[in-house]
Amino acid sequence: MALIAKLRLSGELILFEPTFDRVPDAVCQFADFHYIERANGDTQYVFFWWMADCAPEQFEEALRGDRTVTGFERIGTVADRTLYRIETKAFDATQPLVFPLFRENDITAIETRRDAEGLHLHARFPTRVALDAFIDATDEIARSTELRRLYTEKPQGPDGNHLTERQREAVSLAYERGYFDVPKQVTLSELAEELHITPQTLSRHIRISVQKIIETTAGSVTGEQPPFQTRSA
């Protein structure tokens, strides 16, 4: 039975600390992300963030002074939120990173937010072992990891119907690039090249994802468990 957890990583995070020190009112909701694994084993993030509660000019000035950011682009503004594409510095293969850890442990992100208090994660963990492994690895990502809420999820069928990280990444990118538009704005081959997988594999991910999304109804939850105490490195 899957576990749903809400965690907060805080204190000396490996990314964006200088930005949020300068603009503590800013709140960033993760819209999407990719990470690039280079030939030498280094990994670099590309984030798409909806930023609110801060003037874009102030936020951009903070990004320019952040040594963990290598580039950014303001994509657009809707109401009181501004969408950014942000590239981070590269990390070598020995450095644990949140979203590669999600993929390694088959963890599915439900909601992710970054603000001055830290990185807030709401995610689905397939087992307690996966949750424990993730929390252990965060010792090298932030000074403190707090498990704020933990509960079990009621099964939805013999195989479940939740997207894996690979499926979520595939269908999110397809939607963002206009694959579902009429006419299509991008081909399957172009998307597959961006994700470094074959068109056949991408087609399967998209087909299964769409089927799961259609079949999924509001999930029921049972058996809320007390959270761990704060874990500090």
Coordinates of N, CA and C in Angstrom, one line a residue:
M1 N 0.8 -1.2 0.0 CA 0.0 0.0 0.0 C 0.9 1.2 0.0
A2 N 0.6 2.2 -0.9 CA 1.4 3.4 -1.1 C 1.3 4.3 0.2
L3 N 2.3 5.0 0.4 CA 2.3 6.0 1.5 C 2.4 7.4 0.8
I4 N 1.6 8.3 1.4 CA 1.6 9.7 1.0 C 2.3 10.5 2.1
A5 N 3.3 11.3 1.7 CA 4.0 12.0 2.7 C 4.2 13.5 2.3
K6 N 4.2 14.3 3.3 CA 4.5 15.8 3.2 C 5.8 16.0 4.0
L7 N 6.8 16.5 3.3 CA 8.1 16.7 3.9 C 8.5 18.2 3.7
R8 N 9.4 18.7 4.6 CA 10.1 20.0 4.3 C 11.5 19.8 4.5
L9 N 12.3 20.2 3.5 CA 13.8 20.2 3.6 C 14.2 21.7 3.8
S10 N 15.0 21.9 4.8 CA 15.3 23.3 5.1 C 16.7 23.4 5.7
G11 N 17.3 24.6 5.6 CA 18.6 24.9 6.1 C 19.7 24.4 5.2
E12 N 20.4 25.4 4.6 CA 21.6 25.2 3.8 C 21.3 24.2 2.6
L13 N 20.1 24.4 2.0 CA 19.8 23.6 0.8 C 20.9 23.8 -0.3
I14 N 21.1 22.8 -1.1 CA 22.2 22.9 -2.1 C 21.8 23.8 -3.3
L15 N 20.5 24.2 -3.4 CA 20.1 25.1 -4.4 C 19.2 26.2 -3.9
F16 N 19.4 27.4 -4.5 CA 18.5 28.6 -4.3 C 18.5 29.2 -3.0
E17 N 19.4 28.9 -2.1 CA 19.4 29.6 -0.8 C 19.7 31.1 -0.9
P18 N 20.7 31.5 -1.8 CA 20.9 32.9 -1.9 C 19.7 33.7 -2.5
T19 N 19.0 33.0 -3.4 CA 17.8 33.7 -3.9 C 16.7 34.0 -2.9
F20 N 16.4 33.0 -2.1 CA 15.3 33.2 -1.1 C 15.8 34.0 0.2
D21 N 17.1 34.1 0.4 CA 17.6 35.0 1.4 C 17.4 36.4 1.0
R22 N 17.4 36.7 -0.3 CA 17.2 38.1 -0.8 C 15.8 38.4 -1.1
V23 N 15.0 37.4 -1.4 CA 13.5 37.7 -1.6 C 12.7 36.7 -0.8
P24 N 12.7 36.9 0.5 CA 12.0 35.9 1.4 C 10.5 35.8 1.2
D25 N 9.9 36.7 0.6 CA 8.4 36.6 0.4 C 8.1 35.8 -0.8
A26 N 9.0 35.6 -1.7 CA 8.7 34.8 -2.9 C 8.3 33.4 -2.6
V27 N 7.3 32.9 -3.4 CA 6.8 31.5 -3.3 C 6.8 31.0 -4.7
C28 N 7.5 29.8 -4.9 CA 7.6 29.2 -6.2 C 7.0 27.8 -6.3
Q29 N 6.1 27.7 -7.2 CA 5.4 26.4 -7.4 C 6.0 25.7 -8.6
F30 N 6.4 24.5 -8.4 CA 7.1 23.8 -9.5 C 6.0 23.4 -10.6
A31 N 6.2 23.9 -11.8 CA 5.3 23.5 -12.9 C 5.8 22.2 -13.6
D32 N 7.1 22.2 -13.7 CA 7.8 21.1 -14.4 C 9.3 21.1 -14.2
F33 N 10.0 20.1 -14.6 CA 11.4 20.1 -14.4 C 12.0 19.0 -15.4
H34 N 13.2 19.2 -15.7 CA 14.0 18.2 -16.4 C 15.4 18.2 -15.7
Y35 N 16.1 17.1 -15.8 CA 17.5 17.2 -15.4 C 18.3 16.5 -16.5
I36 N 19.5 17.1 -16.7 CA 20.4 16.7 -17.8 C 21.6 16.0 -17.2
E37 N 21.8 14.7 -17.6 CA 22.9 14.0 -17.2 C 24.0 14.1 -18.2
R38 N 25.1 14.7 -17.9 CA 26.2 14.9 -18.8 C 27.1 13.7 -19.0
A39 N 27.9 13.7 -20.0 CA 28.8 12.6 -20.3 C 29.7 12.3 -19.2
N40 N 30.1 13.3 -18.4 CA 31.1 13.1 -17.3 C 30.4 12.7 -16.0
G41 N 29.1 12.5 -16.1 CA 28.3 12.0 -14.9 C 27.7 13.2 -14.1
D42 N 28.0 14.4 -14.4 CA 27.4 15.5 -13.8 C 25.9 15.7 -14.1
T43 N 25.1 16.3 -13.2 CA 23.7 16.4 -13.4 C 23.3 17.9 -13.2
Q44 N 22.5 18.4 -14.2 CA 22.1 19.8 -14.1 C 20.6 19.9 -14.2
Y45 N 19.9 20.7 -13.4 CA 18.5 20.8 -13.4 C 18.0 21.9 -14.4
V46 N 16.9 21.8 -15.0 CA 16.1 22.8 -15.6 C 14.7 22.8 -15.0
F47 N 14.4 23.9 -14.3 CA 13.1 24.0 -13.6 C 12.2 25.0 -14.4
F48 N 10.9 24.7 -14.3 CA 9.9 25.6 -14.7 C 9.1 26.0 -13.4
W49 N 9.1 27.2 -13.0 CA 8.5 27.7 -11.7 C 7.5 28.8 -12.0
W50 N 6.4 28.6 -11.3 CA 5.4 29.8 -11.2 C 5.8 30.5 -9.9
M51 N 6.2 31.8 -10.0 CA 6.7 32.6 -8.9 C 5.6 33.6 -8.6
A52 N 5.3 33.7 -7.3 CA 4.3 34.7 -6.8 C 4.8 35.4 -5.5
D53 N 4.1 36.5 -5.2 CA 4.3 37.2 -3.9 C 5.6 38.0 -3.9
C54 N 6.1 38.3 -5.1 CA 7.4 39.1 -5.2 C 7.4 39.7 -6.6
A55 N 7.9 40.9 -6.7 CA 8.0 41.6 -8.0 C 9.0 40.8 -8.9
P56 N 8.6 40.6 -10.1 CA 9.6 39.8 -11.0 C 10.9 40.5 -11.1
E57 N 11.0 41.8 -11.1 CA 12.4 42.4 -11.2 C 13.2 42.1 -9.9
Q58 N 12.6 42.1 -8.8 CA 13.3 41.7 -7.5 C 13.8 40.3 -7.6
F59 N 12.9 39.4 -8.0 CA 13.2 38.0 -8.1 C 14.3 37.7 -9.0
E60 N 14.3 38.4 -10.2 CA 15.3 38.2 -11.2 C 16.7 38.7 -10.7
E61 N 16.7 39.8 -10.0 CA 17.9 40.3 -9.4 C 18.5 39.3 -8.4
A62 N 17.6 38.7 -7.6 CA 18.1 37.7 -6.7 C 18.7 36.5 -7.4
L63 N 18.0 36.0 -8.5 CA 18.6 34.9 -9.3 C 19.9 35.2 -9.9
R64 N 20.1 36.5 -10.3 CA 21.4 36.9 -10.9 C 22.6 36.8 -9.9
G65 N 22.2 37.0 -8.6 CA 23.2 36.9 -7.6 C 23.4 35.6 -6.9
D66 N 22.7 34.6 -7.5 CA 22.7 33.2 -6.9 C 23.7 32.4 -7.6
R67 N 24.7 31.9 -6.9 CA 25.8 31.1 -7.5 C 25.3 29.8 -7.9
T68 N 24.2 29.3 -7.5 CA 23.7 28.0 -7.9 C 22.8 28.0 -9.1
V69 N 22.6 29.3 -9.7 CA 21.8 29.5 -10.9 C 22.7 29.9 -12.0
T70 N 22.6 29.2 -13.2 CA 23.5 29.5 -14.3 C 22.7 30.3 -15.4
G71 N 21.4 30.3 -15.3 CA 20.6 31.1 -16.3 C 19.1 31.0 -16.0
F72 N 18.4 32.0 -16.5 CA 17.0 31.9 -16.4 C 16.3 32.7 -17.5
E73 N 15.0 32.5 -17.7 CA 14.2 33.2 -18.7 C 12.8 33.4 -18.1
R74 N 12.3 34.7 -18.2 CA 11.0 34.9 -17.9 C 10.1 34.6 -19.1
I75 N 9.2 33.6 -18.9 CA 8.4 33.1 -20.0 C 7.1 33.9 -20.1
G76 N 6.4 34.2 -19.0 CA 5.2 35.0 -19.1 C 4.6 35.2 -17.8
T77 N 3.5 36.0 -17.7 CA 2.8 36.3 -16.5 C 1.3 36.1 -16.7
V78 N 0.7 35.4 -15.7 CA -0.7 35.1 -15.7 C -1.2 35.6 -14.4
A79 N -2.1 36.6 -14.4 CA -2.7 37.1 -13.1 C -1.5 37.6 -12.3
D80 N -1.3 37.0 -11.1 CA -0.3 37.5 -10.2 C 0.9 36.5 -10.1
R81 N 1.0 35.6 -11.1 CA 2.1 34.6 -11.1 C 2.9 34.8 -12.4
T82 N 4.2 34.6 -12.2 CA 5.1 34.7 -13.4 C 5.9 33.3 -13.6
L83 N 5.9 32.9 -14.8 CA 6.5 31.6 -15.1 C 7.9 31.8 -15.5
Y84 N 8.9 31.0 -14.9 CA 10.3 31.1 -15.2 C 10.8 29.7 -15.6
R85 N 11.8 29.8 -16.5 CA 12.7 28.7 -16.8 C 14.0 28.9 -16.2
I86 N 14.5 28.0 -15.3 CA 15.7 28.3 -14.5 C 16.6 27.1 -14.7
E87 N 17.9 27.4 -15.0 CA 18.9 26.4 -15.1 C 19.8 26.5 -13.9
T88 N 20.2 25.4 -13.3 CA 21.0 25.4 -12.2 C 22.5 25.0 -12.5
K89 N 23.3 25.1 -11.6 CA 24.7 24.6 -11.7 C 24.7 23.1 -11.8
A90 N 25.7 22.5 -12.3 CA 25.8 21.1 -12.4 C 26.4 20.5 -11.1
F91 N 26.0 19.3 -10.8 CA 26.5 18.5 -9.6 C 27.1 17.2 -10.1
D92 N 28.2 16.8 -9.4 CA 28.8 15.6 -9.8 C 28.0 14.4 -9.3
A93 N 28.4 13.2 -9.8 CA 27.6 12.0 -9.6 C 27.5 11.6 -8.1
T94 N 28.3 12.1 -7.3 CA 28.3 11.7 -5.8 C 27.3 12.5 -5.1
Q95 N 26.7 13.6 -5.6 CA 25.8 14.5 -4.9 C 24.3 14.0 -5.1
P96 N 23.7 13.5 -4.0 CA 22.2 13.1 -4.2 C 21.4 14.4 -4.6
L97 N 20.4 14.2 -5.4 CA 19.5 15.2 -5.9 C 18.1 14.7 -5.7
V98 N 17.2 15.6 -5.4 CA 15.8 15.2 -5.1 C 15.1 14.4 -6.2
F99 N 15.0 15.0 -7.4 CA 14.2 14.3 -8.4 C 14.9 13.1 -9.0
P100 N 16.2 13.0 -9.2 CA 16.8 11.7 -9.5 C 16.5 10.7 -8.4
L101 N 16.5 11.1 -7.2 CA 16.1 10.1 -6.1 C 14.7 9.7 -6.2
F102 N 13.8 10.6 -6.6 CA 12.4 10.2 -6.9 C 12.4 9.1 -7.9
R103 N 13.1 9.3 -9.0 CA 13.1 8.3 -10.1 C 13.7 7.0 -9.6
E104 N 14.8 7.0 -8.9 CA 15.4 5.8 -8.5 C 14.5 5.0 -7.5
N105 N 13.7 5.7 -6.7 CA 12.9 5.0 -5.7 C 11.4 4.9 -6.2
D106 N 11.1 5.2 -7.4 CA 9.7 5.1 -8.0 C 8.8 6.0 -7.1
I107 N 9.2 7.2 -6.8 CA 8.4 8.1 -6.0 C 7.7 9.1 -7.0
T108 N 6.5 9.4 -6.8 CA 5.7 10.3 -7.6 C 5.4 11.6 -6.9
A109 N 5.9 12.7 -7.5 CA 5.6 14.0 -7.0 C 4.1 14.4 -7.2
I110 N 3.5 14.9 -6.1 CA 2.1 15.4 -6.2 C 2.2 16.9 -6.2
E111 N 3.0 17.5 -5.4 CA 3.1 19.0 -5.4 C 4.5 19.3 -4.8
T112 N 5.1 20.3 -5.4 CA 6.4 20.7 -4.9 C 6.5 22.3 -4.9
R113 N 7.0 22.8 -3.8 CA 7.0 24.3 -3.6 C 8.3 24.7 -3.0
R114 N 8.8 25.8 -3.4 CA 10.1 26.3 -2.7 C 9.8 27.7 -2.3
D115 N 10.2 28.0 -1.0 CA 10.1 29.4 -0.5 C 11.2 29.5 0.5
A116 N 11.2 30.6 1.3 CA 12.3 30.9 2.2 C 12.4 29.9 3.3
E117 N 11.3 29.2 3.6 CA 11.3 28.1 4.7 C 11.9 26.8 4.2
G118 N 12.1 26.7 2.9 CA 12.7 25.4 2.4 C 12.0 24.9 1.2
L119 N 12.2 23.6 1.0 CA 11.6 22.8 -0.1 C 10.5 22.0 0.4
H120 N 9.3 22.2 0.0 CA 8.1 21.5 0.5 C 7.7 20.4 -0.5
L121 N 7.7 19.2 -0.1 CA 7.4 18.1 -1.0 C 6.2 17.3 -0.5
H122 N 5.3 17.1 -1.5 CA 4.1 16.3 -1.2 C 4.2 15.2 -2.3
A123 N 4.4 13.9 -1.8 CA 4.7 12.9 -2.8 C 4.2 11.5 -2.4
R124 N 4.1 10.7 -3.4 CA 3.6 9.3 -3.2 C 4.8 8.3 -3.2
F125 N 5.0 7.6 -2.1 CA 6.1 6.6 -1.9 C 5.5 5.2 -2.0
P126 N 6.1 4.4 -2.9 CA 5.6 3.0 -3.1 C 5.7 2.1 -1.8
T127 N 6.7 2.4 -1.0 CA 6.9 1.6 0.2 C 7.5 2.4 1.3
R128 N 7.5 1.9 2.5 CA 8.2 2.6 3.6 C 9.7 2.6 3.4
V129 N 10.2 1.5 2.8 CA 11.6 1.4 2.5 C 12.0 2.6 1.5
A130 N 11.2 2.9 0.5 CA 11.5 4.0 -0.4 C 11.5 5.3 0.4
L131 N 10.6 5.5 1.3 CA 10.5 6.7 2.1 C 11.8 6.9 2.9
D132 N 12.1 5.8 3.6 CA 13.3 5.8 4.5 C 14.6 6.1 3.7
A133 N 14.7 5.5 2.5 CA 15.9 5.7 1.7 C 16.0 7.1 1.2
F134 N 14.8 7.7 0.9 CA 14.8 9.1 0.4 C 15.2 10.0 1.6
I135 N 14.7 9.8 2.8 CA 15.0 10.7 3.9 C 16.5 10.6 4.3
D136 N 17.0 9.3 4.2 CA 18.4 9.2 4.5 C 19.3 10.0 3.5
A137 N 18.9 10.0 2.3 CA 19.7 10.7 1.2 C 19.6 12.2 1.4
T138 N 18.6 12.7 2.0 CA 18.4 14.2 2.1 C 19.4 14.8 3.1
D139 N 20.1 13.9 3.9 CA 21.2 14.5 4.7 C 22.2 15.3 4.0
E140 N 22.4 14.9 2.7 CA 23.4 15.6 1.9 C 22.8 16.7 0.9
I141 N 21.5 16.9 1.2 CA 20.8 18.0 0.4 C 20.4 19.2 1.2
A142 N 20.1 18.9 2.5 CA 19.7 20.0 3.4 C 20.1 19.6 4.8
R143 N 20.2 20.7 5.6 CA 20.6 20.4 7.0 C 19.5 19.7 7.8
S144 N 18.2 19.9 7.5 CA 17.1 19.3 8.2 C 16.0 18.8 7.3
T145 N 15.5 17.6 7.6 CA 14.3 17.1 6.9 C 13.2 16.8 7.9
E146 N 12.1 17.4 7.7 CA 10.9 17.2 8.6 C 9.8 16.5 7.9
L147 N 9.4 15.4 8.4 CA 8.2 14.7 7.9 C 7.0 15.2 8.6
R148 N 6.2 16.0 7.9 CA 5.1 16.8 8.5 C 3.8 16.0 8.5
R149 N 3.6 15.1 7.6 CA 2.4 14.3 7.6 C 2.7 13.0 6.8
L150 N 2.1 11.9 7.3 CA 2.3 10.6 6.6 C 1.0 9.9 6.7
Y151 N 0.5 9.4 5.6 CA -0.7 8.5 5.7 C -0.7 7.5 4.5
T152 N -1.5 6.5 4.6 CA -1.5 5.4 3.6 C -2.6 5.7 2.7
E153 N -2.5 5.2 1.5 CA -3.4 5.4 0.4 C -4.2 4.1 0.1
K154 N -5.5 4.3 0.0 CA -6.3 3.1 -0.3 C -6.0 2.7 -1.7
P155 N -5.8 1.3 -1.9 CA -5.5 0.9 -3.3 C -6.6 1.1 -4.2
Q156 N -6.3 1.4 -5.5 CA -7.3 1.7 -6.5 C -7.5 0.5 -7.5
G157 N -6.9 -0.6 -7.2 CA -7.0 -1.8 -8.1 C -5.7 -2.6 -8.0
P158 N -5.7 -3.8 -8.7 CA -4.6 -4.7 -8.5 C -3.3 -4.1 -9.0
D159 N -3.3 -3.2 -9.9 CA -2.0 -2.6 -10.4 C -1.9 -1.2 -10.0
G160 N -2.9 -0.6 -9.4 CA -2.9 0.8 -9.1 C -3.1 1.6 -10.4
N161 N -3.3 2.9 -10.3 CA -3.5 3.7 -11.5 C -2.8 5.1 -11.4
H162 N -1.7 5.1 -10.7 CA -0.9 6.4 -10.5 C 0.3 6.4 -11.5
L163 N 0.6 7.6 -11.9 CA 1.7 7.7 -12.9 C 3.0 7.5 -12.2
T164 N 3.9 6.8 -12.8 CA 5.3 6.7 -12.4 C 6.0 8.1 -12.8
E165 N 7.2 8.3 -12.3 CA 7.9 9.5 -12.6 C 8.2 9.6 -14.1
R166 N 8.5 8.5 -14.7 CA 8.8 8.5 -16.1 C 7.5 8.9 -16.9
Q167 N 6.4 8.3 -16.5 CA 5.2 8.6 -17.2 C 4.8 10.0 -17.0
R168 N 4.9 10.5 -15.8 CA 4.5 11.9 -15.5 C 5.4 12.9 -16.3
E169 N 6.7 12.6 -16.4 CA 7.6 13.4 -17.2 C 7.2 13.4 -18.6
A170 N 6.9 12.3 -19.2 CA 6.6 12.2 -20.6 C 5.3 12.9 -20.9
V171 N 4.2 12.7 -20.2 CA 2.9 13.3 -20.5 C 3.0 14.8 -20.2
S172 N 3.7 15.2 -19.2 CA 3.9 16.7 -18.9 C 4.6 17.4 -20.0
L173 N 5.7 16.8 -20.5 CA 6.4 17.4 -21.6 C 5.6 17.4 -22.9
A174 N 4.8 16.4 -23.2 CA 4.0 16.3 -24.3 C 2.9 17.4 -24.3
Y175 N 2.4 17.6 -23.1 CA 1.3 18.7 -23.0 C 2.0 20.0 -23.2
E176 N 3.1 20.2 -22.5 CA 3.8 21.6 -22.6 C 4.2 21.9 -24.0
R177 N 4.6 20.9 -24.8 CA 5.1 21.2 -26.1 C 4.0 21.2 -27.2
G178 N 2.8 20.9 -26.8 CA 1.7 21.0 -27.7 C 1.4 19.7 -28.5
Y179 N 1.9 18.6 -27.9 CA 1.6 17.3 -28.6 C 0.2 17.0 -28.8
F180 N -0.6 17.4 -27.8 CA -2.1 17.1 -27.8 C -2.9 18.2 -28.5
D181 N -2.2 19.2 -29.0 CA -2.9 20.3 -29.8 C -3.4 19.7 -31.1
V182 N -4.4 20.4 -31.7 CA -4.8 20.1 -33.1 C -4.7 21.3 -33.9
P183 N -3.7 21.4 -34.9 CA -2.8 20.3 -35.2 C -1.6 20.2 -34.2
K184 N -0.9 19.1 -34.1 CA 0.2 18.9 -33.2 C 1.3 19.9 -33.4
Q185 N 1.9 20.4 -32.3 CA 2.9 21.4 -32.4 C 4.3 20.8 -32.4
V186 N 4.4 19.5 -32.1 CA 5.6 18.8 -32.0 C 5.4 17.3 -32.4
T187 N 6.4 16.7 -32.9 CA 6.3 15.3 -33.2 C 6.7 14.4 -32.1
L188 N 6.3 13.1 -32.1 CA 6.7 12.1 -31.1 C 8.2 12.0 -31.1
S189 N 8.8 12.0 -32.3 CA 10.3 11.8 -32.4 C 11.0 13.0 -31.8
E190 N 10.5 14.2 -31.9 CA 11.2 15.3 -31.3 C 11.1 15.3 -29.8
L191 N 9.9 14.9 -29.3 CA 9.8 14.7 -27.8 C 10.7 13.6 -27.3
A192 N 10.8 12.5 -28.0 CA 11.6 11.4 -27.6 C 13.1 11.8 -27.6
E193 N 13.5 12.6 -28.5 CA 14.9 13.0 -28.5 C 15.2 13.9 -27.3
E194 N 14.3 14.7 -26.9 CA 14.5 15.6 -25.8 C 14.6 14.8 -24.5
L195 N 13.8 13.7 -24.4 CA 13.8 12.9 -23.2 C 14.8 11.8 -23.3
H196 N 15.6 11.7 -24.4 CA 16.6 10.7 -24.6 C 16.1 9.2 -24.5
I197 N 14.9 9.0 -25.1 CA 14.3 7.7 -25.1 C 13.8 7.5 -26.6
T198 N 13.4 6.2 -26.9 CA 12.9 5.9 -28.2 C 11.5 6.4 -28.4
P199 N 11.1 6.7 -29.6 CA 9.7 7.1 -29.9 C 8.7 6.0 -29.4
Q200 N 9.1 4.7 -29.6 CA 8.2 3.7 -29.1 C 8.0 3.7 -27.6
T201 N 9.1 3.9 -26.9 CA 9.0 4.0 -25.4 C 8.1 5.2 -25.0
L202 N 8.4 6.3 -25.6 CA 7.6 7.5 -25.3 C 6.1 7.3 -25.6
S203 N 5.8 6.7 -26.8 CA 4.4 6.4 -27.1 C 3.7 5.6 -26.1
R204 N 4.5 4.6 -25.6 CA 3.9 3.7 -24.5 C 3.6 4.5 -23.2
H205 N 4.6 5.3 -22.8 CA 4.4 6.2 -21.6 C 3.2 7.1 -21.7
I206 N 3.0 7.7 -22.9 CA 1.9 8.6 -23.1 C 0.6 7.9 -23.1
R207 N 0.6 6.8 -23.8 CA -0.7 6.0 -23.9 C -1.1 5.5 -22.5
I208 N -0.2 4.9 -21.7 CA -0.5 4.4 -20.4 C -0.9 5.6 -19.4
S209 N -0.2 6.7 -19.6 CA -0.5 7.9 -18.7 C -1.9 8.4 -18.9
V210 N -2.3 8.6 -20.2 CA -3.6 9.1 -20.5 C -4.7 8.1 -20.0
Q211 N -4.4 6.8 -20.2 CA -5.4 5.8 -19.7 C -5.5 5.9 -18.2
K212 N -4.4 6.1 -17.5 CA -4.5 6.2 -16.0 C -5.2 7.4 -15.6
I213 N -4.9 8.5 -16.2 CA -5.5 9.8 -15.9 C -7.0 9.7 -16.1
I214 N -7.5 9.1 -17.1 CA -8.9 8.9 -17.4 C -9.6 8.0 -16.3
E215 N -8.9 7.0 -15.9 CA -9.4 6.0 -15.0 C -9.4 6.5 -13.6
T216 N -8.5 7.4 -13.3 CA -8.3 7.9 -11.9 C -9.4 8.7 -11.4
T217 N -9.9 8.4 -10.3 CA -10.9 9.2 -9.6 C -10.3 9.7 -8.3
A218 N -11.0 10.6 -7.6 CA -10.4 11.1 -6.3 C -10.0 9.9 -5.4
G219 N -8.8 9.9 -5.0 CA -8.3 8.8 -4.2 C -8.7 8.9 -2.8
S220 N -9.1 7.8 -2.2 CA -9.4 7.8 -0.7 C -8.1 7.5 0.0
V221 N -8.0 8.0 1.2 CA -6.9 7.7 2.1 C -7.3 7.2 3.4
T222 N -6.5 6.3 4.0 CA -6.8 5.7 5.2 C -5.6 5.7 6.1
G223 N -5.8 5.5 7.4 CA -4.8 5.1 8.3 C -3.7 6.2 8.4
E224 N -4.0 7.4 8.8 CA -3.0 8.4 9.0 C -2.1 8.0 10.1
Q225 N -0.8 8.2 9.9 CA 0.3 7.8 10.8 C 1.0 9.1 11.4
P226 N 1.5 9.0 12.6 CA 2.2 10.1 13.1 C 3.5 10.3 12.4
P227 N 3.9 11.6 12.1 CA 5.1 11.8 11.3 C 6.3 11.6 12.2
F228 N 7.5 11.4 11.5 CA 8.7 11.4 12.2 C 9.0 12.7 12.9
Q229 N 9.9 12.8 13.8 CA 10.4 14.0 14.3 C 11.4 14.6 13.3
T230 N 11.7 15.8 13.4 CA 12.6 16.5 12.5 C 14.0 15.7 12.5
R231 N 14.5 15.5 11.2 CA 15.7 14.8 11.1 C 16.8 15.9 10.7
S232 N 17.8 16.0 11.4 CA 18.8 17.0 11.1 C 20.2 16.4 10.8
A233 N 20.8 16.9 9.8 CA 22.1 16.3 9.4 C 23.2 16.8 10.4

